[in-house]
PDB file of C-alpha atoms in Angstrom:
ATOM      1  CA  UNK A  27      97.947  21.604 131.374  1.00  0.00           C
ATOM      2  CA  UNK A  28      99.833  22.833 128.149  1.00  0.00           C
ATOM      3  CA  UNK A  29      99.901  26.705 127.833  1.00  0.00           C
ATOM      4  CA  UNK A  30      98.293  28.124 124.844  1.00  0.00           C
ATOM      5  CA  UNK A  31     100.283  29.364 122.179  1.00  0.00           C
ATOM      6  CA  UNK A  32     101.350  32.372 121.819  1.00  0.00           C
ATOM      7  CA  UNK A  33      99.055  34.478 118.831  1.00  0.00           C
ATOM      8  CA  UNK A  34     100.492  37.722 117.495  1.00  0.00           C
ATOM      9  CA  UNK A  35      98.406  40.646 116.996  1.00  0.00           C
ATOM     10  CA  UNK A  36      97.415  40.848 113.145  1.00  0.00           C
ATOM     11  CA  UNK A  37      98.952  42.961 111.649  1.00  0.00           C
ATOM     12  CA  UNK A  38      97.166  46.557 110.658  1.00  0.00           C
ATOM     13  CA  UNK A  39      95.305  46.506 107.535  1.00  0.00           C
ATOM     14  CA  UNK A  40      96.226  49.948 105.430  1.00  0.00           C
ATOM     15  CA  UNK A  41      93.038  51.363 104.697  1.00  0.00           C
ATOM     16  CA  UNK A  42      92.436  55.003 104.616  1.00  0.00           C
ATOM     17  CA  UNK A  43      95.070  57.292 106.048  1.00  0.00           C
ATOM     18  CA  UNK A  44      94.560  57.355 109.932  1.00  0.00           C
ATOM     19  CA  UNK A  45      96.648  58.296 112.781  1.00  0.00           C
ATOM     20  CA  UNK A  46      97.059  55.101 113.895  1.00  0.00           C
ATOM     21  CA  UNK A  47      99.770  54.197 111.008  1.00  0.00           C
ATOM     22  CA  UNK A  48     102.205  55.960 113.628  1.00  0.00           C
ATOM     23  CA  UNK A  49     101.527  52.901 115.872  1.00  0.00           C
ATOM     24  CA  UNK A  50     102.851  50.272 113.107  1.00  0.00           C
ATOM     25  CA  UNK A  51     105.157  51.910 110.915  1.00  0.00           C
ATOM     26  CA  UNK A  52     108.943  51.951 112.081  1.00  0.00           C
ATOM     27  CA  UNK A  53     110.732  52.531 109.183  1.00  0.00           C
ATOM     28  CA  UNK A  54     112.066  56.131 108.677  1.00  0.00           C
ATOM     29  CA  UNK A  55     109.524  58.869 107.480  1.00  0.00           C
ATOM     30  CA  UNK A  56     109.291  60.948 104.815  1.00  0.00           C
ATOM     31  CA  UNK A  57     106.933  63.637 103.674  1.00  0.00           C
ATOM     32  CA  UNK A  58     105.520  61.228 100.947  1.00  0.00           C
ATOM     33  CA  UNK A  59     104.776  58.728 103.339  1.00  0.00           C
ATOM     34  CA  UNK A  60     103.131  61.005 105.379  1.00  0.00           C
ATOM     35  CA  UNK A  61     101.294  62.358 103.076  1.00  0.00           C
ATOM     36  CA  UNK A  62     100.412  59.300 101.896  1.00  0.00           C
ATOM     37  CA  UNK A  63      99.684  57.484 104.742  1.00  0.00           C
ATOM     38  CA  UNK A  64      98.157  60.093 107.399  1.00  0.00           C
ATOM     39  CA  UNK A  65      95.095  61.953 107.326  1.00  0.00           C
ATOM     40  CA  UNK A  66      94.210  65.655 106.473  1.00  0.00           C
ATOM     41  CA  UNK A  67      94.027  67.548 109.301  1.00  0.00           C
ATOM     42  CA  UNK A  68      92.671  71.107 110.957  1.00  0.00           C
ATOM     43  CA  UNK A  69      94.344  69.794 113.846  1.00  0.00           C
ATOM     44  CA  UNK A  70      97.567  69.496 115.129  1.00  0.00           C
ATOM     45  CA  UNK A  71     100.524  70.257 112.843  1.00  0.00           C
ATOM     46  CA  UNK A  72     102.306  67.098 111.465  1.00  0.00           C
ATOM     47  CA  UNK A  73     105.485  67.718 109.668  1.00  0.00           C
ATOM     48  CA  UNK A  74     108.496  65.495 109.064  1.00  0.00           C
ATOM     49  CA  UNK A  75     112.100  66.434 110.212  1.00  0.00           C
ATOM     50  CA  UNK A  76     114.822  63.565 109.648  1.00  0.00           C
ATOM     51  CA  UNK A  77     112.888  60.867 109.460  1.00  0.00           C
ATOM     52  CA  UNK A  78     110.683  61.247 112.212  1.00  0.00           C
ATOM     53  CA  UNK A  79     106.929  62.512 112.479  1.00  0.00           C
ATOM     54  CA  UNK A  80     106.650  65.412 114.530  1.00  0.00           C
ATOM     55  CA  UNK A  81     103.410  66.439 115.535  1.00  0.00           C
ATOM     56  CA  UNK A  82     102.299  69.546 117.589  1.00  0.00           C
ATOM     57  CA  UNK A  83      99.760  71.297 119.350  1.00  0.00           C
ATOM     58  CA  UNK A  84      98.050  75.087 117.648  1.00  0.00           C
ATOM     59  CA  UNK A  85      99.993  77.575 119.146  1.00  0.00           C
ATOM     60  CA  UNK A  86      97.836  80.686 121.828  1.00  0.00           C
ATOM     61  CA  UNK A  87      95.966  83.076 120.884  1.00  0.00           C
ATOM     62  CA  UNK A  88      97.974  85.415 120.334  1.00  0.00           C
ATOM     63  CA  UNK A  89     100.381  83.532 117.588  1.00  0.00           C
ATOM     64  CA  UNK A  90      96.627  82.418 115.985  1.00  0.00           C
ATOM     65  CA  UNK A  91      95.998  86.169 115.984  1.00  0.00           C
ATOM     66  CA  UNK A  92      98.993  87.734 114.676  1.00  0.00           C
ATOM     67  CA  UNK A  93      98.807  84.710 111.799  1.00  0.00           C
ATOM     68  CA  UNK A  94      95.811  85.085 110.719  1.00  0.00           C
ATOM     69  CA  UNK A  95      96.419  89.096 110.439  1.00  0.00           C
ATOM     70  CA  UNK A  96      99.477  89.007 108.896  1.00  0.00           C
ATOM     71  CA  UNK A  97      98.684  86.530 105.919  1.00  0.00           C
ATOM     72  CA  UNK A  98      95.648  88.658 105.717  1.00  0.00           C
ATOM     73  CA  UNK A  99      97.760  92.053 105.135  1.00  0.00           C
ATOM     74  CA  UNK A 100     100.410  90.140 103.438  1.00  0.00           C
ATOM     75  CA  UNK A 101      98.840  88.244 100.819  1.00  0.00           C
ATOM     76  CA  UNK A 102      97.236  91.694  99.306  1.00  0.00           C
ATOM     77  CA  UNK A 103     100.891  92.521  98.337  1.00  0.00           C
ATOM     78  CA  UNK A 104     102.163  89.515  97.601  1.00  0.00           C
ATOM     79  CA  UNK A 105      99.305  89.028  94.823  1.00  0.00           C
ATOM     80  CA  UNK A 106     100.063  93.073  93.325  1.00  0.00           C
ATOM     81  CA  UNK A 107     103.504  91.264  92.648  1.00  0.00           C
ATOM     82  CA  UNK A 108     102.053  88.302  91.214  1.00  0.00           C
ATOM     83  CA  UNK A 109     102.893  86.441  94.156  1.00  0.00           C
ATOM     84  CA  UNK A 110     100.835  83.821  95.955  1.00  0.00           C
ATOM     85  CA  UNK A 111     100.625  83.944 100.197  1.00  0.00           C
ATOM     86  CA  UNK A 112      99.632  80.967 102.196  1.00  0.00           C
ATOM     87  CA  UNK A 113      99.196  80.148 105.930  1.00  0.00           C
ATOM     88  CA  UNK A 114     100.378  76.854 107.361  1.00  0.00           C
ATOM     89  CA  UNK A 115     100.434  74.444 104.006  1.00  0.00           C
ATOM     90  CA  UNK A 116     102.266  71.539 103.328  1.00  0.00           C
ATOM     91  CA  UNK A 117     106.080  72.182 101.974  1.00  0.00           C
ATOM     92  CA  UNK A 118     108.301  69.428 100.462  1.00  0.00           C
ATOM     93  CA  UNK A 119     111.948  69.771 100.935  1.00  0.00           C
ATOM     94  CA  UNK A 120     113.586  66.465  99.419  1.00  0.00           C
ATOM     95  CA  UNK A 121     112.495  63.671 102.010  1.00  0.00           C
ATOM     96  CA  UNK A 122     111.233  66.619 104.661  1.00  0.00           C
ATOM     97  CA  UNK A 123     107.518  68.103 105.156  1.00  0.00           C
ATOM     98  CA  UNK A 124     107.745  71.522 106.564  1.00  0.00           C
ATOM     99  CA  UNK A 125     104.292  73.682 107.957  1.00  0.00           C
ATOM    100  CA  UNK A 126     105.309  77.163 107.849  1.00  0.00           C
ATOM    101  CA  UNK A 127     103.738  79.687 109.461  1.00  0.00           C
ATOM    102  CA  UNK A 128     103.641  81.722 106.250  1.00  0.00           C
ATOM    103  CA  UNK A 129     104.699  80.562 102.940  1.00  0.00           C
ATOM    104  CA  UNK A 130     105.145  83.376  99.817  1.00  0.00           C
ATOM    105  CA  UNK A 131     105.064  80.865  96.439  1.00  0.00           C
ATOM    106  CA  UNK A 132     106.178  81.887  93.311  1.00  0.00           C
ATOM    107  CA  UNK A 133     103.235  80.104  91.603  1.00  0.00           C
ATOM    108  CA  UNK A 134      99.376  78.786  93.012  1.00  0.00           C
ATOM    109  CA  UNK A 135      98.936  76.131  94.684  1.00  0.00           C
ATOM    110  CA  UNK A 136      95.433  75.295  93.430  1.00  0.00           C
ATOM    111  CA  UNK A 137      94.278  71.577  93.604  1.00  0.00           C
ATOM    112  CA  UNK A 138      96.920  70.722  95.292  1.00  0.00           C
ATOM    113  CA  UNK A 139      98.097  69.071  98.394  1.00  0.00           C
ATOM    114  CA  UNK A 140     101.397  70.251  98.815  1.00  0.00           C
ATOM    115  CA  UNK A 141     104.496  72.576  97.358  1.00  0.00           C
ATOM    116  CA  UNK A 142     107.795  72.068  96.827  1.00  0.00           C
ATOM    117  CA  UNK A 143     110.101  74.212  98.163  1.00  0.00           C
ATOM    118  CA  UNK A 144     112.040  75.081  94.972  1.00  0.00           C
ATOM    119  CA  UNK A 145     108.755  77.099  94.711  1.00  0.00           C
ATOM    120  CA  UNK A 146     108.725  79.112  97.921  1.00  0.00           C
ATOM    121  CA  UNK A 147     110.341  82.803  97.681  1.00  0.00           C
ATOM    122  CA  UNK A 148     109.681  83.719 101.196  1.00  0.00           C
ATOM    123  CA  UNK A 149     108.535  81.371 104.378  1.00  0.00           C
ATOM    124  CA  UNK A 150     108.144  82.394 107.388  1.00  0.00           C
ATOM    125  CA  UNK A 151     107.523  81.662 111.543  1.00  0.00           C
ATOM    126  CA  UNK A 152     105.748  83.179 114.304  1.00  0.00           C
ATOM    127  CA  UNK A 153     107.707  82.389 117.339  1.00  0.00           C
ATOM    128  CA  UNK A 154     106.413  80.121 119.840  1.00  0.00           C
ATOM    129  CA  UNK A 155     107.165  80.264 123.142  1.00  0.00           C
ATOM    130  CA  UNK A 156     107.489  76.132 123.541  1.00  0.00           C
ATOM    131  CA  UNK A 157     109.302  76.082 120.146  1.00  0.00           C
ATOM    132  CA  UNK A 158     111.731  78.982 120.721  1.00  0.00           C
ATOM    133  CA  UNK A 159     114.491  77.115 119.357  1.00  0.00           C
ATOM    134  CA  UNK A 160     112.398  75.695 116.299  1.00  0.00           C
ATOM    135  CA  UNK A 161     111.567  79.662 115.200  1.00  0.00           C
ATOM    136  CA  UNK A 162     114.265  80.927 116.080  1.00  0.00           C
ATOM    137  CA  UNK A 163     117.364  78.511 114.880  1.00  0.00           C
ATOM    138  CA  UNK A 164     116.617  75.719 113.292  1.00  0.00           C
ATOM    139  CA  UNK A 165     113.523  76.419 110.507  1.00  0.00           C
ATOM    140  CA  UNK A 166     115.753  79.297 109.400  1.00  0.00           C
ATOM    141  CA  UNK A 167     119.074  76.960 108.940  1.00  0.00           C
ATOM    142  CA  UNK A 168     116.485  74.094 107.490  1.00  0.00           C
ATOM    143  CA  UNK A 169     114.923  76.683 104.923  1.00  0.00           C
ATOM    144  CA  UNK A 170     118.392  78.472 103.947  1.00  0.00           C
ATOM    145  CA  UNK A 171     120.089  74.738 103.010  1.00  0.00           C
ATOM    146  CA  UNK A 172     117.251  74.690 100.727  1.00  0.00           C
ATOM    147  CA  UNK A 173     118.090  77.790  99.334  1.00  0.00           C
ATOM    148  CA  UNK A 174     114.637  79.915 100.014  1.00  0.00           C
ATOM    149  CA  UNK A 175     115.321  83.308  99.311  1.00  0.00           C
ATOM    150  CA  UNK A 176     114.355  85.285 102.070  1.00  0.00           C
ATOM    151  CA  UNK A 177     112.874  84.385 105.650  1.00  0.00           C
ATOM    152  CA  UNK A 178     110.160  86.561 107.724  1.00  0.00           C
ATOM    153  CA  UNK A 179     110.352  86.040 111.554  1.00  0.00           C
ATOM    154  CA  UNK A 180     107.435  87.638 114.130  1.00  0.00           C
ATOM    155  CA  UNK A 181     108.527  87.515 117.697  1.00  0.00           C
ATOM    156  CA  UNK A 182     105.728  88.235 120.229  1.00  0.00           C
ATOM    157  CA  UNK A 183     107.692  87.933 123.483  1.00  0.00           C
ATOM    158  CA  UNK A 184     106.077  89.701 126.267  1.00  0.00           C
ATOM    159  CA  UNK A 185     103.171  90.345 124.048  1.00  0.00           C
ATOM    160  CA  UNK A 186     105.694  93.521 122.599  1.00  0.00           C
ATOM    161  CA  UNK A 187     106.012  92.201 118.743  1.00  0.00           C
ATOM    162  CA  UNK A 188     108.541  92.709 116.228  1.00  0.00           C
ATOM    163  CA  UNK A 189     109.688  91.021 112.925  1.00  0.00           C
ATOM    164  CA  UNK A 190     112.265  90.569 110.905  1.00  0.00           C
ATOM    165  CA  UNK A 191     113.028  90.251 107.326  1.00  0.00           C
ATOM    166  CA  UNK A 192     116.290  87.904 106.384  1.00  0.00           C
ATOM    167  CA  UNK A 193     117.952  87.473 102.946  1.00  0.00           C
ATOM    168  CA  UNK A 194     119.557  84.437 101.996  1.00  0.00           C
ATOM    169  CA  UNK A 195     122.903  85.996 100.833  1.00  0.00           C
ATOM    170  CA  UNK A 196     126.028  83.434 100.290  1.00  0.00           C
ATOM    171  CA  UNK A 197     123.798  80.426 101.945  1.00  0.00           C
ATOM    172  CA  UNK A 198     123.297  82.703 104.891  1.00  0.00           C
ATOM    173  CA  UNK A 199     120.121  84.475 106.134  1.00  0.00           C
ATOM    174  CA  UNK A 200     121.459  88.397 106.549  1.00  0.00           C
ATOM    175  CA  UNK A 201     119.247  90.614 108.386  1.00  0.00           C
ATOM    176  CA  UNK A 202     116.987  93.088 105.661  1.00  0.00           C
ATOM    177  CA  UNK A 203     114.575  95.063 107.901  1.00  0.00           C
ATOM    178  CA  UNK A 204     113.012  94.670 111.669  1.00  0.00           C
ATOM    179  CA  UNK A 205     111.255  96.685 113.597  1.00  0.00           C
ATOM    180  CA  UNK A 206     109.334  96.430 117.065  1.00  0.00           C
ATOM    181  CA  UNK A 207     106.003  97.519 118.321  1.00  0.00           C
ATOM    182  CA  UNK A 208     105.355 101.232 117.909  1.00  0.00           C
ATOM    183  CA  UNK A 209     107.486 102.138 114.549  1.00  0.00           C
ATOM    184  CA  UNK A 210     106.630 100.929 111.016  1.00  0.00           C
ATOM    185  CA  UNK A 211     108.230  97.338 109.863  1.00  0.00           C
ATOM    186  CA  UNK A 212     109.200  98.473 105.617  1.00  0.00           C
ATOM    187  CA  UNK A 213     110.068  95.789 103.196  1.00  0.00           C
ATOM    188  CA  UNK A 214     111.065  96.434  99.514  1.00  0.00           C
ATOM    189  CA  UNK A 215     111.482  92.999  98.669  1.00  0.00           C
ATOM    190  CA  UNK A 216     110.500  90.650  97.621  1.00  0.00           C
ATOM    191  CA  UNK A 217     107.442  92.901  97.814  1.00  0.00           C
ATOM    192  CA  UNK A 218     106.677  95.940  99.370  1.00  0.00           C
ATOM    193  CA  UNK A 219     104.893  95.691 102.331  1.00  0.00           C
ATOM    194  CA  UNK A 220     104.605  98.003 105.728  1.00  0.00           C
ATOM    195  CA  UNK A 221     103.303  97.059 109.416  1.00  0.00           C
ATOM    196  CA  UNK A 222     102.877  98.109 112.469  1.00  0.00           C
ATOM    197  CA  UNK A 223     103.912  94.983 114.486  1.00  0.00           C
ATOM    198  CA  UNK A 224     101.511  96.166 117.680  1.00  0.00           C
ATOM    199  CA  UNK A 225      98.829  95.707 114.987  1.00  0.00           C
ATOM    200  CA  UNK A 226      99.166  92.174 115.419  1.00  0.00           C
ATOM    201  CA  UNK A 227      97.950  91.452 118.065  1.00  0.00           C
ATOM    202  CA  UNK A 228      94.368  91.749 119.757  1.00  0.00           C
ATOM    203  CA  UNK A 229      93.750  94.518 122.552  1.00  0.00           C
ATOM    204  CA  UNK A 230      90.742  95.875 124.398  1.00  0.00           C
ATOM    205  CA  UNK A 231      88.663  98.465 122.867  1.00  0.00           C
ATOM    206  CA  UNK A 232      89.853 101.307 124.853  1.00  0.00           C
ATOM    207  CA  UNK A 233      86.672 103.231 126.518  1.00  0.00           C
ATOM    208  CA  UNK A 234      85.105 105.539 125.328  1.00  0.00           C
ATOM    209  CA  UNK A 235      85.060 109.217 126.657  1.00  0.00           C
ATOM    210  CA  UNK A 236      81.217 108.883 127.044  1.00  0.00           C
ATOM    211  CA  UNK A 237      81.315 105.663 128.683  1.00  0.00           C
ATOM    212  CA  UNK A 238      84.438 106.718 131.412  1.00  0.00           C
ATOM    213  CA  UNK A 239      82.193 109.819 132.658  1.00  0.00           C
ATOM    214  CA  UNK A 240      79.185 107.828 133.688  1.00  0.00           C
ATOM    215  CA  UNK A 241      81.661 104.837 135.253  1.00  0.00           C
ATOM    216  CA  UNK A 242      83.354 107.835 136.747  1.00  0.00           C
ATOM    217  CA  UNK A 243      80.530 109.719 137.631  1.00  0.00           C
ATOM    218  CA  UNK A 244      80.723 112.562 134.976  1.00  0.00           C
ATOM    219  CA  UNK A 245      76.945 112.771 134.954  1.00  0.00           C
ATOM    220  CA  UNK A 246      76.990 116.158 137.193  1.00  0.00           C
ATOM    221  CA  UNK A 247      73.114 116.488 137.297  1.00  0.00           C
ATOM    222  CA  UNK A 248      72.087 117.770 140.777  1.00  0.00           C
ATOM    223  CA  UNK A 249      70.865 114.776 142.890  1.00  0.00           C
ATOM    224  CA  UNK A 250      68.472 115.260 145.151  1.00  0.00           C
ATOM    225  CA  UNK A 251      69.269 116.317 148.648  1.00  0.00           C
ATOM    226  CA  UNK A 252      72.306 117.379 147.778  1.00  0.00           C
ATOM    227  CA  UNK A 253      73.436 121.116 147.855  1.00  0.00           C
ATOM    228  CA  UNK A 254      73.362 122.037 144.367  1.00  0.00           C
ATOM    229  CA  UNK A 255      69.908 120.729 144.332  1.00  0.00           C
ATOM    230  CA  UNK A 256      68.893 123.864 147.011  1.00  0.00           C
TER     231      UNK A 256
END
């Protein structure tokens, strides 16, 4: 009995952006194909680095936390300099789509989708613990090649954080300011800004004197039968 004939899959229809473009398209990526082709997302992060998609996972708790506080604290002195602060938006750099953690612009990015980098004065990372290497050595190198002036890094190893402020001097990134947990982090440009890096992160409300007497047993009213109560 003859063997049917082999039938190819049909080939994906393009439609609306969807995830599932990663499965068909092998041509080398750029960051207007993927923003083209893929779908808005609250999700994962999905940049593009070389020619490849590169998607990952949100970071803890802690790196949400310190985020989320910083760009909060930050973006009230980036606008008093007529600067605009962003958290994890879409950055063109030639054929490359960068999420940085932060991103300082020197003009808003209202209506739009994404930002070139020509546009960004200051970007910068929270390390991650599972992108060490990403934080720590390449995003800097990737950011100074396309000549952003300064870089902002927030390390939170062993939950003790500190940042770092980096100007791009002679193609470079030379250290500015840093401090660590438990001093003041100062920045005069390119706006002024001070921190407390343990104010990044979340802790437990400590307890109250009130509360520790009655855990401890502060409440000394006499109880009955005892000795004071005679």
């Amino acid at each position: 009995m003859a063997q049917a004939a082999y039938a190819p899959e049909p080939a994906p229809q393009r439609g609306e952006p969807s995830f599932d473009v990663l499965r068909w398209h092998d041509e080398p990526w750029t960051a207007q194909l993927a923003l083209k082709l893929l779908p808005e997302t609250n999700g994962p992060k999905v940049e593009v680095l070389s020619g490849s998609v590169i998607v990952t996972p949100h970071a803890g708790f802690d790196h949400q936390n310190a985020e989320l506080d910083l760009a909060y604290l930050l973006k009230q002195a980036a606008r008093r300099a007529k600067l605009w602060l962003y958290h994890e938006v879409n950055i063109v750099s030639g054929d490359d789509l960068f999420i940085p953690d932060i991103a300082v612009l020197r003009s808003s990015g209202r209506g739009q989708v994404a930002m070139d980098i020509a546009e960004a004065v200051l970007l910068g990372e929270i390390v991650s613990p599972g992108n060490r290497r990403k934080d720590v050595i390449d995003r800097p190198r990737e950011y100074a090649a396309a000549g952003v002036p300064f870089f902002l890094r927030v390390d939170l190893r062993n939950r003790v954080p500190a940042m770092a402020l980096y100007e791009l001097i002679d193609g470079e990134y030379r250290p500015l300011a840093a401090a660590a947990a438990g001093s003041t982090f100062v920045m005069k440009q390119p706006f002024e800004f001070s921190v407390d890096p343990a104010d990044l992160l979340d802790e437990e409300a400590p307890i109250e004197d009130d509360d520790e007497s009655l855990v401890e047993g502060g409440d000394e009213s006499p109880v009955e039968g005892s000795d004071d109560a005679n």
